[in-house]
Structure formats: C-alpha cells, structure tokens
PDB file of C-alpha atoms in Angstrom:
ATOM      1  CA  UNK K   1      24.187 -27.180 -47.126  1.00  0.00           C
ATOM      2  CA  UNK K   2      20.697 -25.721 -46.587  1.00  0.00           C
ATOM      3  CA  UNK K   3      19.527 -29.091 -45.327  1.00  0.00           C
ATOM      4  CA  UNK K   4      22.392 -29.144 -42.818  1.00  0.00           C
ATOM      5  CA  UNK K   5      21.378 -25.656 -41.521  1.00  0.00           C
ATOM      6  CA  UNK K   6      17.771 -26.776 -41.248  1.00  0.00           C
ATOM      7  CA  UNK K   7      18.765 -29.789 -39.129  1.00  0.00           C
ATOM      8  CA  UNK K   8      20.961 -27.583 -36.929  1.00  0.00           C
ATOM      9  CA  UNK K   9      18.090 -25.093 -36.510  1.00  0.00           C
ATOM     10  CA  UNK K  10      15.611 -27.846 -35.726  1.00  0.00           C
ATOM     11  CA  UNK K  11      18.017 -29.223 -33.133  1.00  0.00           C
ATOM     12  CA  UNK K  12      18.191 -25.815 -31.422  1.00  0.00           C
ATOM     13  CA  UNK K  13      14.409 -25.463 -31.526  1.00  0.00           C
ATOM     14  CA  UNK K  14      13.976 -28.966 -30.147  1.00  0.00           C
ATOM     15  CA  UNK K  15      16.320 -28.296 -27.216  1.00  0.00           C
ATOM     16  CA  UNK K  16      14.626 -24.955 -26.441  1.00  0.00           C
ATOM     17  CA  UNK K  17      11.188 -26.564 -26.579  1.00  0.00           C
ATOM     18  CA  UNK K  18      12.239 -29.432 -24.331  1.00  0.00           C
ATOM     19  CA  UNK K  19      13.773 -27.014 -21.813  1.00  0.00           C
ATOM     20  CA  UNK K  20      10.591 -24.930 -21.731  1.00  0.00           C
ATOM     21  CA  UNK K  21       8.445 -28.024 -21.377  1.00  0.00           C
ATOM     22  CA  UNK K  22      10.566 -29.335 -18.491  1.00  0.00           C
ATOM     23  CA  UNK K  23      10.330 -25.988 -16.680  1.00  0.00           C
ATOM     24  CA  UNK K  24       6.573 -25.823 -17.139  1.00  0.00           C
ATOM     25  CA  UNK K  25       6.084 -29.373 -15.903  1.00  0.00           C
ATOM     26  CA  UNK K  26       8.300 -28.646 -12.903  1.00  0.00           C
ATOM     27  CA  UNK K  27       6.392 -25.483 -12.029  1.00  0.00           C
ATOM     28  CA  UNK K  28       3.013 -27.145 -12.425  1.00  0.00           C
ATOM     29  CA  UNK K  29       4.088 -29.886 -10.013  1.00  0.00           C
ATOM     30  CA  UNK K  30       4.937 -27.243  -7.408  1.00  0.00           C
ATOM     31  CA  UNK K  31       1.623 -25.476  -7.928  1.00  0.00           C
ATOM     32  CA  UNK K  32      -0.367 -28.692  -7.595  1.00  0.00           C
ATOM     33  CA  UNK K  33       1.509 -29.662  -4.427  1.00  0.00           C
ATOM     34  CA  UNK K  34       0.807 -26.266  -2.863  1.00  0.00           C
ATOM     35  CA  UNK K  35      -2.841 -26.519  -3.786  1.00  0.00           C
ATOM     36  CA  UNK K  36      -3.200 -29.873  -2.031  1.00  0.00           C
ATOM     37  CA  UNK K  37      -2.142 -28.948   1.466  1.00  0.00           C
ATOM     38  CA  UNK K  38      -0.005 -26.416   3.246  1.00  0.00           C
ATOM     39  CA  UNK K  39       2.734 -27.017   5.723  1.00  0.00           C
ATOM     40  CA  UNK K  40       1.234 -27.227   9.259  1.00  0.00           C
ATOM     41  CA  UNK K  41       3.142 -24.132  10.369  1.00  0.00           C
ATOM     42  CA  UNK K  42       1.958 -22.187   7.322  1.00  0.00           C
ATOM     43  CA  UNK K  43      -1.603 -23.331   7.932  1.00  0.00           C
ATOM     44  CA  UNK K  44      -1.444 -22.210  11.570  1.00  0.00           C
ATOM     45  CA  UNK K  45       0.002 -18.849  10.515  1.00  0.00           C
ATOM     46  CA  UNK K  46      -2.737 -18.279   7.937  1.00  0.00           C
ATOM     47  CA  UNK K  47      -5.425 -19.306  10.423  1.00  0.00           C
ATOM     48  CA  UNK K  48      -4.109 -16.789  12.966  1.00  0.00           C
ATOM     49  CA  UNK K  49      -4.037 -14.023  10.342  1.00  0.00           C
ATOM     50  CA  UNK K  50      -7.619 -14.787   9.308  1.00  0.00           C
ATOM     51  CA  UNK K  51      -8.714 -14.876  12.953  1.00  0.00           C
ATOM     52  CA  UNK K  52      -7.035 -11.510  13.618  1.00  0.00           C
ATOM     53  CA  UNK K  53      -8.691 -10.049  10.511  1.00  0.00           C
ATOM     54  CA  UNK K  54     -12.139 -11.179  11.683  1.00  0.00           C
ATOM     55  CA  UNK K  55     -11.571  -9.808  15.193  1.00  0.00           C
ATOM     56  CA  UNK K  56     -10.342  -6.447  13.902  1.00  0.00           C
ATOM     57  CA  UNK K  57     -13.378  -6.078  11.624  1.00  0.00           C
ATOM     58  CA  UNK K  58     -15.873  -6.893  14.375  1.00  0.00           C
ATOM     59  CA  UNK K  59     -14.154  -4.953  17.160  1.00  0.00           C
ATOM     60  CA  UNK K  60     -13.358  -1.819  15.207  1.00  0.00           C
ATOM     61  CA  UNK K  61     -10.342  -1.024  17.358  1.00  0.00           C
ATOM     62  CA  UNK K  62      -7.311  -2.740  18.758  1.00  0.00           C
ATOM     63  CA  UNK K  63      -7.719  -6.505  18.931  1.00  0.00           C
ATOM     64  CA  UNK K  64      -7.824  -8.100  22.401  1.00  0.00           C
ATOM     65  CA  UNK K  65      -7.313  -4.796  24.224  1.00  0.00           C
ATOM     66  CA  UNK K  66      -8.106  -5.339  27.869  1.00  0.00           C
ATOM     67  CA  UNK K  67      -9.247  -2.815  30.467  1.00  0.00           C
ATOM     68  CA  UNK K  68      -5.654  -2.130  31.546  1.00  0.00           C
ATOM     69  CA  UNK K  69      -4.766  -1.109  28.000  1.00  0.00           C
ATOM     70  CA  UNK K  70      -7.845   1.122  27.696  1.00  0.00           C
ATOM     71  CA  UNK K  71      -7.002   2.792  31.029  1.00  0.00           C
ATOM     72  CA  UNK K  72      -3.406   3.399  29.950  1.00  0.00           C
ATOM     73  CA  UNK K  73      -4.575   4.804  26.601  1.00  0.00           C
ATOM     74  CA  UNK K  74      -6.971   7.217  28.316  1.00  0.00           C
ATOM     75  CA  UNK K  75      -4.223   8.395  30.688  1.00  0.00           C
ATOM     76  CA  UNK K  76      -1.801   9.011  27.830  1.00  0.00           C
ATOM     77  CA  UNK K  77      -4.426  10.911  25.808  1.00  0.00           C
ATOM     78  CA  UNK K  78      -5.253  13.201  28.746  1.00  0.00           C
ATOM     79  CA  UNK K  79      -1.545  13.778  29.365  1.00  0.00           C
ATOM     80  CA  UNK K  80      -0.998  14.735  25.708  1.00  0.00           C
ATOM     81  CA  UNK K  81      -4.019  17.030  25.715  1.00  0.00           C
ATOM     82  CA  UNK K  82      -2.748  18.734  28.851  1.00  0.00           C
ATOM     83  CA  UNK K  83       0.773  19.141  27.427  1.00  0.00           C
ATOM     84  CA  UNK K  84      -0.199  20.349  23.961  1.00  0.00           C
ATOM     85  CA  UNK K  85      -3.290  22.411  24.675  1.00  0.00           C
ATOM     86  CA  UNK K  86      -6.106  20.056  23.805  1.00  0.00           C
ATOM     87  CA  UNK K  87      -7.504  19.705  20.335  1.00  0.00           C
ATOM     88  CA  UNK K  88      -8.315  16.564  18.430  1.00  0.00           C
ATOM     89  CA  UNK K  89      -5.355  14.216  18.802  1.00  0.00           C
ATOM     90  CA  UNK K  90      -6.686  11.802  16.195  1.00  0.00           C
ATOM     91  CA  UNK K  91      -6.162  14.277  13.342  1.00  0.00           C
ATOM     92  CA  UNK K  92      -2.896  15.424  11.835  1.00  0.00           C
ATOM     93  CA  UNK K  93      -2.194  19.078  12.714  1.00  0.00           C
ATOM     94  CA  UNK K  94      -2.668  21.713  10.027  1.00  0.00           C
ATOM     95  CA  UNK K  95       0.801  23.205   9.513  1.00  0.00           C
ATOM     96  CA  UNK K  96       1.230  26.224   7.251  1.00  0.00           C
ATOM     97  CA  UNK K  97       4.576  27.755   6.375  1.00  0.00           C
ATOM     98  CA  UNK K  98       5.095  31.164   4.871  1.00  0.00           C
ATOM     99  CA  UNK K  99       7.338  31.611   1.872  1.00  0.00           C
ATOM    100  CA  UNK K 100       9.761  33.792   3.862  1.00  0.00           C
ATOM    101  CA  UNK K 101      10.406  31.059   6.399  1.00  0.00           C
ATOM    102  CA  UNK K 102      11.145  28.516   3.689  1.00  0.00           C
ATOM    103  CA  UNK K 103      13.587  30.847   1.936  1.00  0.00           C
ATOM    104  CA  UNK K 104      15.411  31.754   5.155  1.00  0.00           C
ATOM    105  CA  UNK K 105      15.653  28.098   6.123  1.00  0.00           C
ATOM    106  CA  UNK K 106      16.957  27.246   2.655  1.00  0.00           C
ATOM    107  CA  UNK K 107      19.613  29.955   2.872  1.00  0.00           C
ATOM    108  CA  UNK K 108      20.806  28.858   6.281  1.00  0.00           C
ATOM    109  CA  UNK K 109      20.872  25.218   5.332  1.00  0.00           C
ATOM    110  CA  UNK K 110      22.544  25.299   1.928  1.00  0.00           C
ATOM    111  CA  UNK K 111      24.526  28.518   1.676  1.00  0.00           C
ATOM    112  CA  UNK K 112      27.364  29.578   3.907  1.00  0.00           C
ATOM    113  CA  UNK K 113      27.071  33.197   2.890  1.00  0.00           C
ATOM    114  CA  UNK K 114      23.574  34.708   2.663  1.00  0.00           C
ATOM    115  CA  UNK K 115      24.772  37.142  -0.014  1.00  0.00           C
ATOM    116  CA  UNK K 116      25.426  34.231  -2.390  1.00  0.00           C
ATOM    117  CA  UNK K 117      21.834  33.058  -1.986  1.00  0.00           C
ATOM    118  CA  UNK K 118      20.479  36.481  -2.866  1.00  0.00           C
ATOM    119  CA  UNK K 119      22.703  36.761  -5.930  1.00  0.00           C
ATOM    120  CA  UNK K 120      24.939  39.511  -4.569  1.00  0.00           C
ATOM    121  CA  UNK K 121      28.717  39.392  -4.788  1.00  0.00           C
TER     122      UNK K 121
END
C-alpha cells in the first residue's frame, strides 16, 4: 500500500518536473531567438528612439525645431506674458489657499444646507 502511494507520488512529481522543464526549454528558445536578431521593424523603431535620445541630449531642447517653430513659440510666450501680467512662465505658480476658502468651498460642494455643515439643527 505504501509502495503504491510512493509510485503515485513519484508519477505526480515526474509529470510536474517534465512540465516545468518543457516550459523552461520553451522560454529559453524564445530568449535566444530574441538575442540573435530583432524584427526589421523593431530594429528601425529602436534605432529611431536611440537617435532621438542622442539628439535631445545634445540639443537640450525640442528635437528638430526649426526657425518657424522658434518664432511661433516666442510669439505665444509674449502673448501669454501680456495676458497674464508677465512673470516666469516656465515655473508653476505659487498658489496659497486660506482655510476659510477651503471650508466654504467644502460646504457649498457637499452640503445642501450650510447649517448641517456647521453642526446646527
């Protein structure tokens, strides 16, 4: 009886081991094929990404921006400075809220009756 259980257990272990081995061999074949050579489209895509990365590091700004783009950018920046009163447009504005504003906004947004928000009945 114990011998029969041992054979049954060894059969289960053997099938699990063979399944794992087959999966590992299958995955290693995929990895080795990818390491050999890429698809031509993938290779072109990766080459373009590497080229863009090199250009962006050397240029420091927008890649392949011509004089028309630079002129348009300057016009838009002057228009924004004129509309919003100047300042540094490359930095996020410093916004400060008071506690009263936040509480009033919260009351108006979430409570129909302001007395309920203040705890009055």
